[in-house]
Structure formats: structure tokens, C-alpha cells
């Protein structure tokens, strides 16, 4: 992990699928595409793999630990 | 015709505007600073003060720093800008996995000419200028990110507040190659401070590619990071194939900017109402809109919105200040489709004109 993520949640696209993860890093909000070529997304995957970190899913009103 | 063109390019490369792109690093003269300065930094930060250059922070206790662009440059060398980093809180107890370093991550596509992983692996030479308010021993490192092999050489700043040129040559790695793609494959770094995980095997002997991480940064004095208000200026970074340095390659500013914008672009409305995009609504909260790019981005970008976007339709409008993401991105495309689900009470399946209001800033980052 190299960036300081303090929260993360999924954003849904027009097809009703998860396409981006909204994260807050050092107080700034970023929308990160779920694309392995995006280096921030790789960071999110590492962050989410750490126990206690969760990417919240507002559509399903539940918490997911794994992205895929 | 081709010979004439090459001749001109070679002559220009001797000291003028040489556009043969022999410098593997981008923005080595620190002339592009799209983000501006930042202070109170305590974690990894890229681009503030000079595009493409970053500070890596790990396992710190209390180190904090600022990054800014500066006009303090080595005299008579043709530079106008440098990158200034200041220690705003001194480190007192760096952890064993501690990393405090400065450098640039390099995309694999930029490394074809190095021929690593073959018997024809090329030697490279790096040059840069540095001026630091504290003396001590630092380490310059090349890090093959694909194989996690390293090659480090130390250098000493023996006169405080004095510009000094650093030149180091490195053998080519005949064992480990690079992926020639859009991912990070090589890093060029200056270590300021390191924990025992990166320094426990003693001082760097230099010159050999190896996989022993404990040799990456041995012998550091760490003085820059342990001194409050210490300053570190640097400019003129060039990494090129060869065994001796050539004159710093001066690219036209528009070319340098475009090279930086492959990794980061912003539409900043503070300097004029330039952000207006055609959009289409989906449902009652979402609009997808196309944003023209200055140059194709390396990868699908992370997106951040500071301020609000206003969507006009007919005589009405709706605002959003968040929930931004990428709708569609395509390699080598000069437009990216973004979306926001932060609107309210919009009408489904309509055309909207999406505009920046006041000082809205839209940032797109494809950094590596």
C-alpha cells in the first residue's frame, strides 16, 4: 500500500454494474475505474485485502471485502 | 531528406532543442507543474511542484514535507525550474520498513532501447543537479519493478546549499527484461532515508544488479529527513543509453507538457470557462459526458472533482459535486467518457450540457 485510503465505496454505471470505486485519500475524493491498468485500483485491491478494510456497496446495503 | 532531418536533429541535440527523445525520464527540467505546490504531506505524493516526480513514504513516524516548484537553479546551465522539497516535520524514528525517497516511475513502453534481458543490454547513465541544505550520503537507485532487482550507487553532498551535479553509470542487466507495456517497469530514485529492511547489509558497493533488498540503500546518512526545515532542490534529471552524459535534452514546452499529460490532465476553470461537455442522462441522478483530452491517457484515469458541475437542459439546471467515475475509456482515444451519479431530479434519456461553475477543477490521473 502506498496511498492513504480512508474510505471506499462502489459506484454504479448506467448498466447497473459496478464500474468505479470512490475513495477518499488524504481528504480528497477520487473515482477510480475498476481497471487493473489503473495503479490506484491496484492500491485499492491491496487495501481491501487487509483485514478490517471494506469497500461499501450502497446499492446492496451490505459490505463486501473482496472486489471480484 | 531523411538524412538532412537526422542531421538537424543531431545538431540540435548537442545543446539546443533536441527532439530525439534520448532522455528516458519525463519533465527532467521540472518545467511542467500542473498540480502546484502542496504542504503538510505525510504519505506518497506525486506531481506537486513538478509533474511525474514523486515522494515515496513508508513506515514513517513523524516525517512531513512540502513540495513546490522553484526558480532556484544551477547558474549558467540553462534551467529555469527546480523541484523543492522541504522537511516540515523531522523524522525521529523511522521504522524498519521505512522508505523516504524521491524519483520517477517509468512506463515499460519507454524502455525498448535498453534491451535488458539480452546479451546486448545497454549501459545507461543518469545525471541530475541537486542542492541540499544538509550534507551527507545519499543513494541513487535503478529498480527493475518487473523482476525486483536493484542497482544502487551512493553519492555525497559535501557542501550545503550548493548546486552539485551527480553523474552515475550503470551496466545493463543481461538477465532480467522489462514488459514493454503501459505498466511501471523501472524506477529512478534518490533515497533520503531507509529502514533496516533496505540498508542492513551495509553500504552499497554499486554496479551490480542484484535481488537483495537489504543492499538497496546502505550507508545513508538520513540527514535530510531528520532535520527540520531542511531543503532539497533538484533539476536536470536525464537517464539515457550510453556511458557518458550528453547535454540535457531540452524539449519544447508544448512537447514536455503533452508527455506529462499522458499521466495527468486537469480542466481548471479558475483561468476561464473552458469546461463544457455534451452529456446524456440515465435515470434521475446520472449523466454521462465526454471530456476532450489533451493527449491520450496512459490508462483509464482516476477522476476527482473539486467544486461542482452544472447540467443545463432547456431553461433549467442541476448540480453535482461528486460520485464521479469513468464510464468508458479507450486506449489511444482523445476523449474519455465520465459519469456522475450525484445529480438529482434530472429527466431520463435527455441531452444535457455539463459545465464547470465558478472555480471547478476536474482532474484525471493515469499515473503509475
XYZ file of C-alpha atoms in Angstrom:
436
model
C 0.000 0.000 0.000
C 1.380 3.376 -0.903
C -1.621 5.693 -0.763
C -3.555 6.565 2.361
C -7.124 5.372 1.714
C -9.561 6.275 4.463
C -12.802 5.040 2.855
C -14.024 3.268 -0.264
C -17.378 2.534 -1.861
C -18.603 1.207 -5.189
C -20.157 3.465 -7.801
C -22.609 2.006 -10.289
C -22.697 2.779 -14.021
C -25.657 3.224 -16.320
C -25.874 -0.511 -16.952
C -26.391 -1.044 -13.239
C -22.957 -2.593 -12.827
C -20.105 -1.662 -10.552
C -17.664 0.348 -12.657
C -15.781 2.613 -10.265
C -14.690 2.730 -6.649
C -14.965 6.063 -4.908
C -12.112 6.501 -2.454
C -11.028 9.234 -0.092
C -7.263 9.751 0.011
C -5.808 12.378 2.324
C -9.204 14.060 2.431
C -9.650 14.175 -1.355
C -12.268 12.117 -3.217
C -11.344 10.143 -6.342
C -13.435 7.946 -8.603
C -11.253 5.024 -9.635
C -12.211 2.759 -12.553
C -12.155 -0.967 -11.833
C -9.367 -1.476 -14.334
C -6.164 -3.344 -13.497
C -4.128 -0.903 -15.572
C -5.116 1.870 -13.196
C -2.467 1.975 -10.466
C -4.896 3.395 -7.908
C -7.207 0.420 -8.449
C -4.295 -1.902 -7.694
C -3.790 0.032 -4.477
C -7.466 -0.393 -3.624
C -7.209 -4.147 -4.128
C -4.257 -4.276 -1.727
C -6.072 -2.051 0.751
C -9.243 -4.154 0.598
C -7.264 -7.313 1.240
C -6.208 -6.027 4.654
C -8.426 -7.237 7.465
C -10.775 -4.527 8.633
C -10.843 -2.627 5.350
C -14.111 -2.737 3.434
C -15.451 -1.383 0.178
C -19.033 -0.494 0.937
C -21.768 -1.236 -1.567
C -24.509 1.387 -1.332
C -26.780 -0.412 -3.802
C -26.881 -3.641 -1.885
C -26.700 -2.073 1.569
C -24.016 -4.514 2.534
C -20.285 -4.627 2.938
C -18.007 -6.534 0.598
C -14.479 -7.492 1.478
C -13.454 -8.734 -1.947
C -13.951 -6.726 -5.106
C -14.451 -9.571 -7.584
C 15.589 14.130 -46.931
C 15.755 11.737 -44.024
C 19.495 12.280 -43.703
C 19.034 16.040 -43.626
C 16.389 15.726 -40.919
C 18.607 13.478 -38.832
C 21.500 15.880 -39.234
C 19.437 18.772 -37.939
C 18.177 16.703 -35.045
C 21.701 15.665 -34.096
C 22.994 19.227 -34.155
C 20.102 20.468 -32.073
C 20.661 17.627 -29.658
C 24.121 18.946 -28.892
C 22.665 21.709 -26.791
C 19.636 23.282 -28.416
C 16.111 21.948 -28.744
C 16.963 18.330 -29.389
C 13.877 16.323 -30.205
C 15.402 12.870 -30.442
C 13.978 11.877 -27.062
C 17.097 10.267 -25.702
C 16.066 11.186 -22.147
C 14.063 8.274 -20.787
C 12.751 10.436 -17.953
C 9.926 12.933 -18.445
C 9.984 16.544 -17.266
C 13.565 16.298 -16.069
C 13.891 20.080 -16.181
C 10.905 20.421 -13.827
C 9.281 22.930 -16.197
C 5.800 21.365 -16.027
C 3.878 21.689 -12.776
C 0.177 21.092 -13.415
C -0.834 20.471 -9.802
C 1.004 23.248 -7.972
C 2.571 23.132 -4.531
C 1.402 21.106 -1.544
C 2.296 21.097 2.118
C 1.530 19.032 5.203
C 2.281 15.870 3.236
C 2.846 12.629 5.117
C 2.294 9.892 2.527
C 3.116 9.060 -1.095
C 2.682 12.129 -3.256
C 3.218 12.530 -6.969
C 3.493 15.582 -9.147
C 3.070 18.511 -6.780
C 5.718 21.028 -7.778
C 6.875 19.031 -10.812
C 4.939 16.555 -12.908
C 5.990 12.896 -12.926
C 8.266 13.136 -9.876
C 7.092 11.609 -6.638
C 7.984 11.159 -2.990
C 7.643 7.671 -1.556
C 6.829 7.358 2.146
C 6.568 4.173 4.160
C 6.775 3.270 7.854
C 7.464 6.850 8.919
C 6.945 8.055 12.448
C 6.594 11.800 12.077
C 8.202 12.902 8.791
C 6.164 15.558 6.971
C 7.146 17.552 3.932
C 6.139 20.086 1.308
C 6.652 20.034 -2.459
C 6.840 23.062 -4.729
C 8.304 24.375 -7.954
C 11.218 26.752 -7.583
C 13.259 29.116 -9.726
C 16.398 28.342 -7.712
C 18.546 26.635 -10.368
C 22.222 25.963 -11.055
C 23.719 29.067 -12.615
C 24.530 29.057 -16.301
C 23.133 25.618 -17.041
C 20.018 26.725 -18.895
C 17.432 25.633 -16.383
C 14.522 27.794 -15.210
C 12.879 25.474 -12.713
C 13.754 23.063 -9.957
C 11.763 20.834 -7.631
C 11.962 21.844 -3.990
C 11.125 19.524 -1.120
C 11.193 20.806 2.449
C 11.131 18.806 5.667
C 8.307 20.377 7.672
C 8.455 17.796 10.476
C 11.712 15.974 11.111
C 11.720 12.191 11.319
C 12.867 10.843 14.677
C 12.207 7.119 14.487
C 11.918 5.622 11.026
C 10.598 2.052 11.132
C 12.452 -0.995 9.881
C 10.427 -0.900 6.660
C 10.974 2.824 6.416
C 11.208 4.411 2.992
C 11.731 8.083 2.310
C 12.852 8.645 -1.246
C 12.370 10.734 -4.375
C 12.212 9.784 -8.020
C 10.263 8.840 -11.112
C 8.415 5.695 -12.143
C 8.999 4.767 -15.783
C 6.496 3.114 -18.098
C 7.638 -0.039 -19.883
C 6.919 1.466 -23.291
C 9.764 3.937 -22.705
C 12.366 1.202 -22.191
C 12.655 -0.634 -25.506
C 16.100 0.780 -26.232
C 17.660 -0.653 -23.070
C 17.459 -4.238 -24.427
C 17.514 -5.635 -20.883
C 17.338 -9.389 -20.506
C 19.583 -9.886 -23.556
C 23.331 -10.110 -24.083
C 23.039 -6.703 -25.731
C 21.699 -4.965 -22.599
C 22.721 -1.316 -22.776
C 24.644 0.684 -20.226
C 22.829 3.769 -19.018
C 23.989 6.989 -17.469
C 21.997 9.284 -15.221
C 22.663 12.925 -14.484
C 20.909 15.426 -12.260
C 21.617 18.523 -10.223
C 20.954 18.685 -6.508
C 21.275 21.327 -3.802
C 20.584 20.339 -0.213
C 20.759 22.348 2.993
C 22.367 19.433 4.824
C 25.392 17.412 3.832
C 25.532 13.655 3.842
C 25.438 10.438 1.873
C 22.539 9.646 -0.442
C 21.873 6.726 -2.774
C 20.714 6.765 -6.373
C 18.986 3.565 -7.414
C 17.609 1.935 -10.534
C 14.858 -0.516 -9.621
C 13.604 -3.070 -12.121
C 9.997 -3.322 -10.994
C 9.264 -6.438 -13.052
C 11.977 -8.587 -11.500
C 12.530 -6.645 -8.241
C 16.235 -6.372 -8.973
C 18.156 -3.315 -7.918
C 21.281 -1.380 -8.760
C 22.377 1.340 -6.343
C 25.233 3.803 -6.169
C 25.859 6.283 -3.382
C 26.836 9.908 -3.708
C 27.877 12.529 -1.205
C 26.704 16.076 -0.787
C 29.687 17.637 0.921
C 28.769 21.301 0.651
C 25.424 22.536 1.967
C 23.263 24.867 -0.099
C 25.457 24.435 -3.155
C 24.329 23.119 -6.534
C 26.151 19.892 -7.376
C 25.891 17.716 -10.479
C 25.557 13.981 -9.932
C 26.504 11.539 -12.695
C 26.274 7.767 -12.332
C 26.641 4.991 -14.910
C 25.037 1.571 -14.699
C 25.659 -1.693 -16.502
C 22.826 -3.198 -18.471
C 21.022 -6.148 -16.914
C 21.509 -9.159 -19.168
C 19.275 -11.373 -17.024
C 16.031 -9.531 -16.352
C 13.982 -7.861 -19.055
C 11.062 -5.449 -18.976
C 7.498 -5.790 -20.090
C 7.140 -3.314 -22.920
C 3.692 -2.114 -21.955
C 1.920 0.645 -20.034
C 2.818 -0.596 -16.555
C 5.664 0.659 -14.385
C 8.820 -1.334 -15.131
C 11.680 0.801 -13.875
C 12.195 3.430 -11.201
C 14.936 6.021 -10.917
C 15.191 7.088 -7.285
C 17.209 9.030 -4.773
C 16.989 7.545 -1.281
C 16.830 10.096 1.509
C 16.353 7.619 4.358
C 15.799 3.903 4.749
C 14.886 1.397 7.440
C 16.928 -1.691 8.115
C 14.911 -3.726 5.597
C 16.682 -1.747 2.892
C 20.016 -0.975 4.482
C 21.048 -3.770 6.859
C 23.656 -5.282 4.549
C 25.911 -2.300 4.790
C 26.982 0.256 2.303
C 26.226 -0.002 -1.349
C 29.110 -1.359 -3.325
C 27.467 -0.340 -6.566
C 27.487 -1.538 -10.098
C 25.871 -4.923 -9.720
C 22.267 -5.795 -10.384
C 21.012 -7.912 -7.515
C 17.855 -9.012 -5.767
C 18.968 -8.315 -2.191
C 16.678 -5.554 -0.950
C 18.817 -5.018 2.144
C 21.530 -3.563 -0.086
C 19.322 -1.004 -1.738
C 20.143 1.944 0.471
C 23.022 1.086 2.809
C 25.192 3.833 4.161
C 22.634 6.615 4.066
C 23.117 9.441 6.496
C 19.360 10.206 6.588
C 20.262 13.800 7.467
C 17.761 15.470 5.151
C 14.756 13.785 6.719
C 15.911 14.235 10.321
C 16.485 17.978 10.020
C 13.572 20.351 10.449
C 13.192 22.817 7.577
C 15.877 21.108 5.528
C 15.549 21.773 1.800
C 16.277 19.558 -1.193
C 16.311 21.171 -4.639
C 16.828 19.176 -7.802
C 16.608 19.576 -11.585
C 18.152 18.384 -14.830
C 17.254 14.712 -14.476
C 18.299 12.739 -17.523
C 18.611 8.974 -17.939
C 19.976 7.843 -21.286
C 21.659 4.952 -23.014
C 25.435 5.251 -23.016
C 28.458 5.539 -20.751
C 28.853 9.301 -20.778
C 26.350 12.079 -20.409
C 25.171 14.212 -23.272
C 23.842 17.760 -22.969
C 20.489 17.917 -21.229
C 17.766 17.339 -23.804
C 15.585 20.434 -23.950
C 12.159 19.688 -25.337
C 9.775 22.434 -26.433
C 7.409 23.231 -23.563
C 4.367 22.043 -25.522
C 6.016 18.672 -26.115
C 7.064 18.372 -22.484
C 3.534 19.233 -21.343
C 1.955 16.642 -23.633
C 4.343 13.977 -22.345
C 3.281 14.785 -18.772
C -0.391 14.807 -19.756
C -0.206 11.167 -20.749
C -0.250 10.610 -16.967
C -2.250 13.531 -15.596
C -4.607 16.151 -17.018
C -6.829 18.731 -15.452
C -9.501 21.130 -16.577
C -9.182 24.106 -14.262
C -11.923 26.651 -14.638
C -10.211 29.198 -12.437
C -8.474 30.551 -15.524
C -11.603 30.733 -17.702
C -14.827 28.956 -18.533
C -13.299 26.178 -20.609
C -15.067 23.156 -19.158
C -18.234 22.395 -21.107
C -19.197 18.907 -22.151
C -22.056 17.237 -24.015
C -23.872 14.706 -21.855
C -26.735 12.256 -21.727
C -28.840 11.379 -18.714
C -29.584 7.919 -17.362
C -32.380 7.783 -14.802
C -32.824 10.695 -12.426
C -29.321 11.032 -10.937
C -26.768 10.085 -13.572
C -25.270 11.938 -16.521
C -22.536 10.581 -18.765
C -20.486 13.156 -20.639
C -17.450 13.258 -22.907
C -14.309 15.132 -21.856
C -11.770 16.010 -24.587
C -8.207 15.022 -23.707
C -5.056 16.988 -24.479
C -3.396 13.705 -25.361
C -4.498 10.089 -24.879
C -4.063 8.951 -21.297
C -1.855 6.008 -20.393
C -4.747 4.128 -18.792
C -8.306 4.619 -17.649
C -7.964 7.530 -15.225
C -8.868 8.152 -11.621
C -11.149 11.175 -11.529
C -11.536 13.895 -8.935
C -13.872 16.869 -8.910
C -13.211 19.974 -6.845
C -16.279 22.203 -6.858
C -19.417 21.462 -8.864
C -20.595 20.597 -12.332
C -23.851 22.094 -13.579
C -26.039 20.272 -16.099
C -28.181 22.531 -18.265
C -31.256 21.378 -20.150
C -33.624 23.928 -21.609
C -34.047 26.681 -19.047
C -33.302 24.519 -16.019
C -30.186 23.108 -14.439
C -28.974 20.664 -11.790
C -25.639 20.468 -9.960
C -23.374 17.668 -8.798
C -20.321 17.773 -6.619
C -19.331 14.151 -6.513
C -19.860 10.476 -7.300
C -17.573 10.818 -10.304
C -16.112 7.948 -12.263
C -15.165 6.691 -15.697
C -17.960 5.491 -17.964
C -15.858 4.498 -20.958
C -12.175 4.815 -21.740
C -10.408 3.518 -24.810
C -6.685 3.168 -25.492
C -5.264 5.937 -27.683
C -8.556 7.837 -27.693
C -8.547 11.617 -27.367
C -11.819 11.641 -25.432
C -12.906 9.935 -22.217
C -16.486 9.440 -21.110
C -17.076 10.292 -17.463
C -20.188 9.871 -15.352
C -21.635 11.257 -12.181
C -24.495 9.836 -10.172
C -24.548 12.888 -7.953
C -27.253 14.800 -9.821
C -30.842 14.914 -8.629
C -34.242 15.258 -10.275
C -32.941 15.115 -13.818
C -35.010 13.637 -16.639
C -34.078 10.250 -18.077
C -32.593 9.961 -21.554
C -32.093 13.634 -22.302
C -29.233 15.667 -23.686
C -27.548 17.881 -21.100
C -24.765 20.433 -21.384
C -22.458 19.818 -18.431
C -20.421 22.860 -17.351
C -17.885 23.838 -14.737
C -19.162 26.565 -12.429
C -17.030 29.062 -10.548
C -13.602 27.517 -9.898
C -14.395 23.880 -10.542
C -11.390 21.643 -11.180
C -11.648 18.290 -12.921
C -8.571 16.079 -12.512
C -7.792 12.879 -14.389
C -4.830 10.810 -13.241
C -3.295 7.846 -15.037
C -0.079 7.941 -13.045
C 1.875 4.789 -12.455
